[in-house]
Coordinates of C-alpha atoms and ligand atoms in Angstrom, one line a residue:
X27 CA 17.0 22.4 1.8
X28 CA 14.7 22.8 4.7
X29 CA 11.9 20.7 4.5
X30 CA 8.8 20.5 6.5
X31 CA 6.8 17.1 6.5
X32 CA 2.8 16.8 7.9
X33 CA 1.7 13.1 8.7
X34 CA 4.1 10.3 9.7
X35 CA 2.6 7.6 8.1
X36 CA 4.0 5.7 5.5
X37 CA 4.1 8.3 2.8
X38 CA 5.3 11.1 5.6
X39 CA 7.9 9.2 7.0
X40 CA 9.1 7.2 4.2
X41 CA 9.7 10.5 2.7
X42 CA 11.0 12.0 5.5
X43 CA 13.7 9.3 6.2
X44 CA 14.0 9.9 2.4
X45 CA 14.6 13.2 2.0
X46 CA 17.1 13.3 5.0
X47 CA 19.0 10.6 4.0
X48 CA 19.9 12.2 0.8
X49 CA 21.0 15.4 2.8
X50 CA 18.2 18.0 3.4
X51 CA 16.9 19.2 6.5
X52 CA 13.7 17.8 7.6
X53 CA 11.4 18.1 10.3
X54 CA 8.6 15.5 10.6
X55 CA 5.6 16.9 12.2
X56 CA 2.6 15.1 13.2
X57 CA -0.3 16.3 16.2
X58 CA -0.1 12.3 17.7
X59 CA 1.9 12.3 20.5
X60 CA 2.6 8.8 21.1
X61 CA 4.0 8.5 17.6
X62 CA 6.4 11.4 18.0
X63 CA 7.4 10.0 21.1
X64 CA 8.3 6.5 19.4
X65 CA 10.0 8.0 16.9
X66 CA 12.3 10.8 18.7
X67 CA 13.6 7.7 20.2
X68 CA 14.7 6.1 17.0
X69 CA 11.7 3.5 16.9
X70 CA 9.3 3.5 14.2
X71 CA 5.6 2.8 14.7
X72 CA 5.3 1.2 11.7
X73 CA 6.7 -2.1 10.4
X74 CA 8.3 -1.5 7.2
X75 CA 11.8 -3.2 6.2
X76 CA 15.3 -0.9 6.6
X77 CA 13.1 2.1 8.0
X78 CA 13.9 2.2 11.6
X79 CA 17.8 2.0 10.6
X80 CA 17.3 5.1 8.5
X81 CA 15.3 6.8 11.3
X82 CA 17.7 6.7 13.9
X83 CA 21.1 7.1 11.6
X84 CA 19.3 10.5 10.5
X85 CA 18.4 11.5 14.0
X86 CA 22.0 10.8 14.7
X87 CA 23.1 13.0 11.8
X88 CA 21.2 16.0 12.9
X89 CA 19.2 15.5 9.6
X90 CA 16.0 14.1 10.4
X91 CA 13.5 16.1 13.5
X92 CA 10.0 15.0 14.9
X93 CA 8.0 17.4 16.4
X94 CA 4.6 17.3 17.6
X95 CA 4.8 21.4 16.9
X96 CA 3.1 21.5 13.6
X97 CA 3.1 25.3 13.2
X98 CA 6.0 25.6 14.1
X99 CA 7.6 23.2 11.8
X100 CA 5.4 25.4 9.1
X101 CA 7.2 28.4 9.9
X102 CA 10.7 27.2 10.4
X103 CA 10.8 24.8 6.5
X104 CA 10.7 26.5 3.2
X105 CA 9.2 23.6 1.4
X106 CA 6.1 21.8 3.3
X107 CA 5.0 18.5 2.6
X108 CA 1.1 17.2 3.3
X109 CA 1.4 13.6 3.6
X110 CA -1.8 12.8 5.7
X111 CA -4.2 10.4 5.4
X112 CA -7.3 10.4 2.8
X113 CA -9.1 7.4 3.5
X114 CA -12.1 6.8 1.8
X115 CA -15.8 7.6 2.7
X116 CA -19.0 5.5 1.8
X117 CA -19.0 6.7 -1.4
X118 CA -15.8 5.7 -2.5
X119 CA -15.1 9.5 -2.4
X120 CA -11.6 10.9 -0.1
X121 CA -12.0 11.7 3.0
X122 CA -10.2 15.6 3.0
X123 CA -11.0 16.3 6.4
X124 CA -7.4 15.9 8.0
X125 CA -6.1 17.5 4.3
X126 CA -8.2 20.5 4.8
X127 CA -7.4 21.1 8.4
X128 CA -3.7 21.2 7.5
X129 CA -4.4 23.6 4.6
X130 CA -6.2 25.9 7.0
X131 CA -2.9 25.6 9.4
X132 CA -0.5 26.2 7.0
X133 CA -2.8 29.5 5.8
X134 CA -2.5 30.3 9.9
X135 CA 1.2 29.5 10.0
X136 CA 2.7 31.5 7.0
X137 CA 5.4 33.8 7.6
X138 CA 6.7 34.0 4.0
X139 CA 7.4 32.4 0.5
X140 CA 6.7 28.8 1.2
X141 CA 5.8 25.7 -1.3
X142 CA 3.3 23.4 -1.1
X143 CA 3.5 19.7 -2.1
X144 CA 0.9 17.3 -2.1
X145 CA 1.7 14.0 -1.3
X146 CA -0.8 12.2 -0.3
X147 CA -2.8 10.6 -3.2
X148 CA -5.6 13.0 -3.4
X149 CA -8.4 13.9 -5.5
X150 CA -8.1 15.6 -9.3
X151 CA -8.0 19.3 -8.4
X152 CA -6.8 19.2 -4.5
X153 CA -4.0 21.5 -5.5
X154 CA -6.4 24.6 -6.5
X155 CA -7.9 23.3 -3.4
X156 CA -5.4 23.7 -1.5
X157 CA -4.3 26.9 -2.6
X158 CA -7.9 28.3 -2.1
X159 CA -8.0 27.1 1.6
X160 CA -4.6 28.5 2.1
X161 CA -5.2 31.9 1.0
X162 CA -8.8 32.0 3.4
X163 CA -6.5 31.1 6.2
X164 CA -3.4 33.9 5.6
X165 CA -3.5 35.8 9.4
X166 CA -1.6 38.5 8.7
X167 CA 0.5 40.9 6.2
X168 CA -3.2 41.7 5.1
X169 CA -2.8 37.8 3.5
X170 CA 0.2 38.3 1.1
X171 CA 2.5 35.8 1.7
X172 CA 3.1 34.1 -1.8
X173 CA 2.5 30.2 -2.1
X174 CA 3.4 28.2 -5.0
X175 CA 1.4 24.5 -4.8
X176 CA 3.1 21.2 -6.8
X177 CA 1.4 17.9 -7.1
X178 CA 4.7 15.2 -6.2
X179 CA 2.3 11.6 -5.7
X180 CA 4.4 9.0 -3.9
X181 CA 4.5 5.3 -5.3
X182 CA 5.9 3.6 -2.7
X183 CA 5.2 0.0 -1.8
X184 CA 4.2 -1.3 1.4
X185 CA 7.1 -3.8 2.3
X186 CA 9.9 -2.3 -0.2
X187 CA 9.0 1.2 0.8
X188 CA 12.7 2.4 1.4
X189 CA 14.1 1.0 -1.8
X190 CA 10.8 2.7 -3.5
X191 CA 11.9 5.7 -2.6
X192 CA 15.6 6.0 -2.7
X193 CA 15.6 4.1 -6.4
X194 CA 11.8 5.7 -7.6
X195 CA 10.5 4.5 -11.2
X196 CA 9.8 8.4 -12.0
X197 CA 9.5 11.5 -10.0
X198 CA 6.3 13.3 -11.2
X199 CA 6.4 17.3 -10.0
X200 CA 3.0 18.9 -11.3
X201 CA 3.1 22.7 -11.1
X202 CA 1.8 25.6 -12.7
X203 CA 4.7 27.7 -10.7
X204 CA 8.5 27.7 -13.0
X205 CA 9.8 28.9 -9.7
X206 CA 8.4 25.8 -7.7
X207 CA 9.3 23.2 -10.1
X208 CA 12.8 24.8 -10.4
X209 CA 13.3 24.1 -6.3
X210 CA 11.6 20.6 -6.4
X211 CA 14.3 19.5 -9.2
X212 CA 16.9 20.7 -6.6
X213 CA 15.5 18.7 -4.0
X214 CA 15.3 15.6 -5.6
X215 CA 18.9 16.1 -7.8
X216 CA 20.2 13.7 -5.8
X217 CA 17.6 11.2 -6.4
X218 CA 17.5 11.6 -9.9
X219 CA 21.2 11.5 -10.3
X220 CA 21.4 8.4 -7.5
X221 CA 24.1 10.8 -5.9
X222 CA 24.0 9.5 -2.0
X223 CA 25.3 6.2 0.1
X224 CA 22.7 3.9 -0.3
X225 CA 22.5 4.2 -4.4
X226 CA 25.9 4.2 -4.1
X227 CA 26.3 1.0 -2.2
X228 CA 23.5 -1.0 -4.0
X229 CA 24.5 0.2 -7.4
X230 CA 22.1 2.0 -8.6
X231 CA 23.2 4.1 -11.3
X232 CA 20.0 4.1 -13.3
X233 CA 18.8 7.7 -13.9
X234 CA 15.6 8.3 -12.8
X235 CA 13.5 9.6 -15.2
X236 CA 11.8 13.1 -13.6
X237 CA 8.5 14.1 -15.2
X238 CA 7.3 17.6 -15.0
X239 CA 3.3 18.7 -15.8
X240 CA 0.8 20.8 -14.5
X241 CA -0.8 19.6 -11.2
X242 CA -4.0 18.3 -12.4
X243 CA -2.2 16.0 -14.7
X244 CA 0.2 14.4 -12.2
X245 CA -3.0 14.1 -9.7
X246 CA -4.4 11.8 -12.1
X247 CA -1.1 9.9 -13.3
X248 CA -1.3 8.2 -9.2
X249 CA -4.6 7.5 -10.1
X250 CA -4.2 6.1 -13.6
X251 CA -1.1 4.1 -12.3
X252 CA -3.1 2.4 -9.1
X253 CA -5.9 1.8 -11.5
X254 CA -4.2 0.7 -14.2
X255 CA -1.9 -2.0 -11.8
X256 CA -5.4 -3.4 -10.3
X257 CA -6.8 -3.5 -13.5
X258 CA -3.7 -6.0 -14.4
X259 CA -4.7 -8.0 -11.6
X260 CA -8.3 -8.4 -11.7
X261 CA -7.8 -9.2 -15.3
X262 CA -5.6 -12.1 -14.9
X263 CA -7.7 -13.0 -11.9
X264 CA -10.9 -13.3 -14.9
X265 CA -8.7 -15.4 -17.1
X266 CA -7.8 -18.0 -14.0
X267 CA -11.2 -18.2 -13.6
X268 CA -11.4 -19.1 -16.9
X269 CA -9.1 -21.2 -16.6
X270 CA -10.3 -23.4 -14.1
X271 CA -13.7 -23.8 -16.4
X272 CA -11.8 -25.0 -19.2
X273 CA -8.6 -26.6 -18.2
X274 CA -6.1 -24.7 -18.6
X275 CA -3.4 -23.6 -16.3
X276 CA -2.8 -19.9 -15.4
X277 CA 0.8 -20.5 -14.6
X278 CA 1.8 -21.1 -18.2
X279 CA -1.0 -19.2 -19.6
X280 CA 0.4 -15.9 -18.1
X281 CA 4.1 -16.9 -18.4
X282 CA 3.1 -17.0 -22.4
X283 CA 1.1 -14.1 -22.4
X284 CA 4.3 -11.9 -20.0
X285 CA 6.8 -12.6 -23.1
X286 CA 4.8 -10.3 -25.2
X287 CA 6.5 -7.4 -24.2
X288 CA 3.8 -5.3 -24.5
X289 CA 2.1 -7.1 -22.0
X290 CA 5.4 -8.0 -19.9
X291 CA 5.3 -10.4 -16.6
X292 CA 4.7 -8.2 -14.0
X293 CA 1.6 -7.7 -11.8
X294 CA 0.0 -11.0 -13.0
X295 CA -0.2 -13.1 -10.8
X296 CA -3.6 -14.6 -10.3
X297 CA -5.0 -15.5 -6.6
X298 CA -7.4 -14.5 -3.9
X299 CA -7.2 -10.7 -5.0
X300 CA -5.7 -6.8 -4.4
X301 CA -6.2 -5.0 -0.6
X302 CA -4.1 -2.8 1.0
X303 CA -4.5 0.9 1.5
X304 CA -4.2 2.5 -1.8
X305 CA -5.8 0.2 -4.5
X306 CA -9.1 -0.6 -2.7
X307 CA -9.1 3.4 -2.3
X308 CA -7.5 5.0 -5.5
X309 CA -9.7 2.7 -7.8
X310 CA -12.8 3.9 -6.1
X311 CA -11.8 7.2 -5.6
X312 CA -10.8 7.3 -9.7
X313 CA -14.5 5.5 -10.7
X314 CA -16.0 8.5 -8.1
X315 CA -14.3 11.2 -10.0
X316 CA -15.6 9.8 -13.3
X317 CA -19.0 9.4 -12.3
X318 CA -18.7 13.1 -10.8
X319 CA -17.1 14.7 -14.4
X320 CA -20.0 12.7 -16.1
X321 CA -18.0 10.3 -17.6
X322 CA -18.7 6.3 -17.5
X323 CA -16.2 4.5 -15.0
X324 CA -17.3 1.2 -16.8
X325 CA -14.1 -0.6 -16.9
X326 CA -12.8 0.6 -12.7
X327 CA -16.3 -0.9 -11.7
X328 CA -15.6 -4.2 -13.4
X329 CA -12.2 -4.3 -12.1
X330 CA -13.7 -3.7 -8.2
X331 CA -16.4 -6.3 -8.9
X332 CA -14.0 -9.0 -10.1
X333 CA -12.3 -8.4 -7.2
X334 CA -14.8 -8.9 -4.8
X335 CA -15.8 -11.9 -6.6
X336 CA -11.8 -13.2 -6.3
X337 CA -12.6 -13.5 -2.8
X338 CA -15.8 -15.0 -3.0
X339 CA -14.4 -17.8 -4.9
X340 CA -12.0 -18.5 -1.6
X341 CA -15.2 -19.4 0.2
X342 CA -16.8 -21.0 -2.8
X343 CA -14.2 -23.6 -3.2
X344 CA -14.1 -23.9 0.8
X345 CA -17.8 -25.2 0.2
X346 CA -16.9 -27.5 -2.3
X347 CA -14.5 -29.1 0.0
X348 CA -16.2 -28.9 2.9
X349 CA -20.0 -29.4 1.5
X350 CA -20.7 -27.1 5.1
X351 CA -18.9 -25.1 6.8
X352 CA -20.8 -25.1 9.7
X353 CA -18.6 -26.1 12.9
X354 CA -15.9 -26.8 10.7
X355 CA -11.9 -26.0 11.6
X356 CA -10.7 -23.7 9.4
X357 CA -6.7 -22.6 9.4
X358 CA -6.3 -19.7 7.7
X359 CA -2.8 -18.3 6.7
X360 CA -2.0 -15.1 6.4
X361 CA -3.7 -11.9 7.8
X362 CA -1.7 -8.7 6.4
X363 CA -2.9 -7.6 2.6
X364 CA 0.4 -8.6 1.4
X365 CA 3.5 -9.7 2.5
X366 CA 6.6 -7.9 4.8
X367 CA 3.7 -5.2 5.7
X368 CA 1.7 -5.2 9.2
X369 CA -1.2 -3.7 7.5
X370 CA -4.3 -5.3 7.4
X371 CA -6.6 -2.6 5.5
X372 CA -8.9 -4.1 3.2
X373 CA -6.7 -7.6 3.2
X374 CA -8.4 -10.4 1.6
X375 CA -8.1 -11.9 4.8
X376 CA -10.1 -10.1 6.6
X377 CA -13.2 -11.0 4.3
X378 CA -12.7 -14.7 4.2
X379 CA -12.3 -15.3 8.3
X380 CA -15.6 -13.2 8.5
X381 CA -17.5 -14.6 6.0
X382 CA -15.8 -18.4 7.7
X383 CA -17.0 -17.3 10.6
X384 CA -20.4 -16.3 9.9
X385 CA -20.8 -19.1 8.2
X386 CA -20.2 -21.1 11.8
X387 CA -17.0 -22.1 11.4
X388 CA -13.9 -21.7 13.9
X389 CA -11.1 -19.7 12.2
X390 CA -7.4 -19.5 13.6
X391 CA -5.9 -17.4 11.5
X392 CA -1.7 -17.1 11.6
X393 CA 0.5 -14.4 10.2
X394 CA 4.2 -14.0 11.1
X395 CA 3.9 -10.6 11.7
X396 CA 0.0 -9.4 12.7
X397 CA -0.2 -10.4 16.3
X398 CA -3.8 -8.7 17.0
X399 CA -6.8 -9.0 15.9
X400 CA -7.7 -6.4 12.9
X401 CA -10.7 -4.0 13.8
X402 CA -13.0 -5.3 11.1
X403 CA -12.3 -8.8 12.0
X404 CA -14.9 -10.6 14.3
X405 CA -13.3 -11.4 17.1
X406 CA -14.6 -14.8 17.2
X407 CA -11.2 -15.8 15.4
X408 CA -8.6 -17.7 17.3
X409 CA -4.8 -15.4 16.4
X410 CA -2.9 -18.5 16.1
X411 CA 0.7 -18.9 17.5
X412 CA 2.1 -20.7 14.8
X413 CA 0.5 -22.7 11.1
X414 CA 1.0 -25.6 12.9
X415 CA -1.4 -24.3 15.7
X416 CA -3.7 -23.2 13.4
X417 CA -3.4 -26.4 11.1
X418 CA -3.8 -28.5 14.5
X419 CA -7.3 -30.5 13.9
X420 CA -8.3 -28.4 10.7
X421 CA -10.7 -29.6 8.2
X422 CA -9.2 -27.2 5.5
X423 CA -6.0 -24.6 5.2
X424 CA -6.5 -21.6 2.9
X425 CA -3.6 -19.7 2.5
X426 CA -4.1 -16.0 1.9
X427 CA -1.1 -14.2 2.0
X428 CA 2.3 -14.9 -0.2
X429 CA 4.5 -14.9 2.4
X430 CA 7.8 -16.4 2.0
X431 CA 7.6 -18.5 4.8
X432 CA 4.5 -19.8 4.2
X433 CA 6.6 -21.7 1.1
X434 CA 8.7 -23.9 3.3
X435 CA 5.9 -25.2 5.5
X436 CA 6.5 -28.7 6.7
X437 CA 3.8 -30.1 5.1
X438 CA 4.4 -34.2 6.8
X439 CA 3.7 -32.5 9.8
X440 CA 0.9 -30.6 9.0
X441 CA -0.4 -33.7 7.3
X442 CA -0.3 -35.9 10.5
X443 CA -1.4 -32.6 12.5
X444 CA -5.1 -32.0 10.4
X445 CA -8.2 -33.4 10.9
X446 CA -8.8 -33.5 7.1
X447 CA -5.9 -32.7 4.5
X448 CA -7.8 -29.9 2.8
X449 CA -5.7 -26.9 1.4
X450 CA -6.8 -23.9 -1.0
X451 CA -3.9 -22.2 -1.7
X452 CA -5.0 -18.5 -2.5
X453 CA -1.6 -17.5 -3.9
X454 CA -0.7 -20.3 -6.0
X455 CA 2.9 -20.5 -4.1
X456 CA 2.9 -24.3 -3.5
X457 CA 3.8 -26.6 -5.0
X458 CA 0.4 -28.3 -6.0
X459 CA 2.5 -32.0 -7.1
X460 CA 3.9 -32.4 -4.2
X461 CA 0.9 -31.9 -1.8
X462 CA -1.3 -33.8 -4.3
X463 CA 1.6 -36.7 -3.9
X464 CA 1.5 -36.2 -0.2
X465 CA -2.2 -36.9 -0.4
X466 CA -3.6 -33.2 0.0
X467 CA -7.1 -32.5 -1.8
X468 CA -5.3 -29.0 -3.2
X469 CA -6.5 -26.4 -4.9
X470 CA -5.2 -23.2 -6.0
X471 CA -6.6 -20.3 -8.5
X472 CA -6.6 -21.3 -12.2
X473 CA -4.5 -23.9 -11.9
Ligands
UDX512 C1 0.5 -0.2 -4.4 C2 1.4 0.3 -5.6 O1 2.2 -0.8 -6.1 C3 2.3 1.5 -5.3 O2 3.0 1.9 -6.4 C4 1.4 2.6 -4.7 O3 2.2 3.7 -4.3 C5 0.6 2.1 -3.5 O4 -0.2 0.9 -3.9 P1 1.0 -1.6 -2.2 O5 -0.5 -1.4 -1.9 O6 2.0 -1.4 -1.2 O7 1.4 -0.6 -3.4 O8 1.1 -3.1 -2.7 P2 1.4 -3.9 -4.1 O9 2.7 -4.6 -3.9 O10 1.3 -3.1 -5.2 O11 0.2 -5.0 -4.0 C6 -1.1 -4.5 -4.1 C7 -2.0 -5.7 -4.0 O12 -2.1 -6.4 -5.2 C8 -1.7 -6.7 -2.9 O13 -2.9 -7.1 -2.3 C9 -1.1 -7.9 -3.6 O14 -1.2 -9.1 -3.0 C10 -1.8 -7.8 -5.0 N1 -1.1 -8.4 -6.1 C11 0.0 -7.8 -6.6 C12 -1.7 -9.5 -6.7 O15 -2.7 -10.0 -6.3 N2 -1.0 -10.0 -7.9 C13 0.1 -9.4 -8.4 O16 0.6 -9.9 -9.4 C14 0.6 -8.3 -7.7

């Protein structure tokens, strides 16, 4: 099928490489010129595991196209995906400003029947939207080129993005259009059936489970599913706390409470708190829309504040190490939200080195993969080379970020290599006997 994708982030392209892979025609289109250029030679801007491979075996194939030409992709592809950004405002409401200015090209570009699929997680009713904006912007055939609109949310993960979407959960198409939910099934058939090389090859002969409902409804399932997920956390993240009050250990507290399977294992694992890009966002975005609909968001502004309050608990316990932080060396490890991602949008991190810093310490902060500083860090921090460089003369190690390496430290070195053997482990990933037996003043979250 001939598919046209808007924005080459990691929805677009992940979807893109997606879609291409599993033998449809798609043409990537974004107005950034630098990124096109990147990616037309088989490199991809973004650091996300497999995704470059896919990129250039699909240019290769004469499957996959990037193309600065956005109206032209429009007019060429029968089925036209918006995956652009919709990052929050103030308010905690989306941003709809690049969404709208795609809905008002794609009005400007139609030259027949096309359908419309919203990607991007946006708010509950951006499908009538949409379709409204679409319909003021038709330029010509006195405005009757037909338009069908489906809701498809993407629930990719940062760092296992192409497995996400070559081996989904579900596929949710929300439509009121028979005719538009008929073509989406035919599109992703050979997702849902796993019929293509890579499910071949890894095995994957689950059937995926394709859910179809009106728009409105699958808006708010990407909504409810973020929400729910950060709920899971900042819940588990309440009981650590309570943990650490009362003496009990969240390790086996949670283990006990995962082989319920109601409650199952997953998502609960306490530490220093969610980030990233979409639960920061969707939770606030969900609380706005109840608040808007008149209805009491009670339980999303707990889960927010909880979170905030995870990461205010980093510093607290940095205090009682340190009794002041003031001209203090403080290592910290970890800068990205999460791990196997570059992104550093809303990451715990960048909360703890500025509140460090404010606070008067000096902060070298390492990751293995974020080089530069993040924009909404203060640029007092040192980017360290390596943990040992930032562990060299620390008063205090806080690690923020679960990555794998981070478990294989060599902690006799870093031991001989610290001022004072200090370490809050914001993960719980180490093991807290063996640095205590080494001598380490540890402590980790609810345990
Ligand atoms: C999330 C959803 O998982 C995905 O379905 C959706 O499409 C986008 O948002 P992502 O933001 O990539 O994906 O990261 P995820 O792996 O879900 O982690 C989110 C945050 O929760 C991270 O900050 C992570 O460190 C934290 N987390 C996750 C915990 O603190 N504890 C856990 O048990 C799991």
């Amino acid at each position: 099928m001939e598919v046209c994708v808007i924005g080459t982030g990691y929805v677009g392209l992940v979807t893109g490489v997606c879609l291409a892979e599993v033998g449809h025609h798609v043409i990537c289109a974004d107005k950034d010129e630098s990124k096109i250029k990147m990616l037309l030679e088989g490199k991809c801007p973004i650091y996300e595991p497999g995704l470059e491979d896919f990129i250039s075996k699909n240019i290769k194939s004469g499957h996959l196209f990037f193309t600065t030409d956005v109206a032209g992709a429009i007019k060429s592809q029968d089925i036209i995906f918006i995956c652009v950004g919709t990052p929050p405002l103030p308010t905690g409401k989306p941003d709809l400003t690049s969404l709208d200015d795609v809905a008002r090209l794609i009005g400007k570009s139609l030259n027949g029947y096309k359908i419309i699929v919203n990607k991007s997680t946006v708010p509950i009713g951006t499908a009538k939207r949409v379709k409204k904006i679409i319909n003021e912007n038709i330029a010509d055939n006195n405005g009757k080129h037909e338009i069908d609109i489906v809701s498809n949310p993407e629930f990719l993960k940062e760092g296992e993005a192409v497995h996400d979407a070559f081996s989904p959960e579900r596929v949710v198409i929300g439509s009121e259009s028979q005719k538009a939910i008929a073509c989406m099934k035919q599109l992703y058939e050979p997702i849902i059936s796993q019929d293509f090389e890579y499910a071949k090859k890894n095995n994957t002969d689950k059937k995926i489970p394709i859910i179809i409902t009106d728009s409105t409804s699958s808006e708010l399932i990407k909504y409810a599913s973020n929400a729910f997920l950060a709920t899971k956390i900042s819940f588990i993240n309440e009981v650590a706390n309570i943990c650490e009050r009362v003496g009990a250990n969240i390790r086996d507290v949670t283990f006990g409470m995962g082989l319920d399977s109601r409650i199952g294992n997953k998502f609960m694992r306490a530490g220093i708190g969610w980030g990233g890009s979409c639960f920061p966002k969707d939770v606030r975005a969900l609380a706005f829309t109840a608040e808007e609909y008149g209805t009491p968001a009670n339980i999303l502004n707990a889960v927010i504040q909880v979170n905030n309050y995870q990461r205010f608990r980093v510093v607290q316990k940095a205090m009682d190490m340190l009794g002041i932080i003031e001209d203090k060396i403080i290592a910290v490890l970890g800068i990205a939200f999460k791990p196997n991602t570059d992104d550093t949008r809303e990451a715990p991190s960048v909360t703890v080195i500025n509140k460090f810093i404010e606070l008067g310490a000096e902060v070298r902060a390492f990751d293995p993969i974020v080089k530069k500083c993040p924009p909404d860090v203060d640029k007092k921090v040192i980017i360290a080379e390596s943990v040992y460089h930032a562990a060299s003369n620390a008063d205090l190690l806080v690690l923020v970020t679960d990555w794998d390496e981070f478990k294989n430290m060599d902690f006799n070195e870093i031991k001989k290599i610290m001022s004072k053997p200090n370490v809050i482990d914001g993960r719980n990933i180490l093991d807290r006997g063996k640095l205590a037996g080494m001598g380490f003043n540890y402590k980790g979250i609810g345990i």
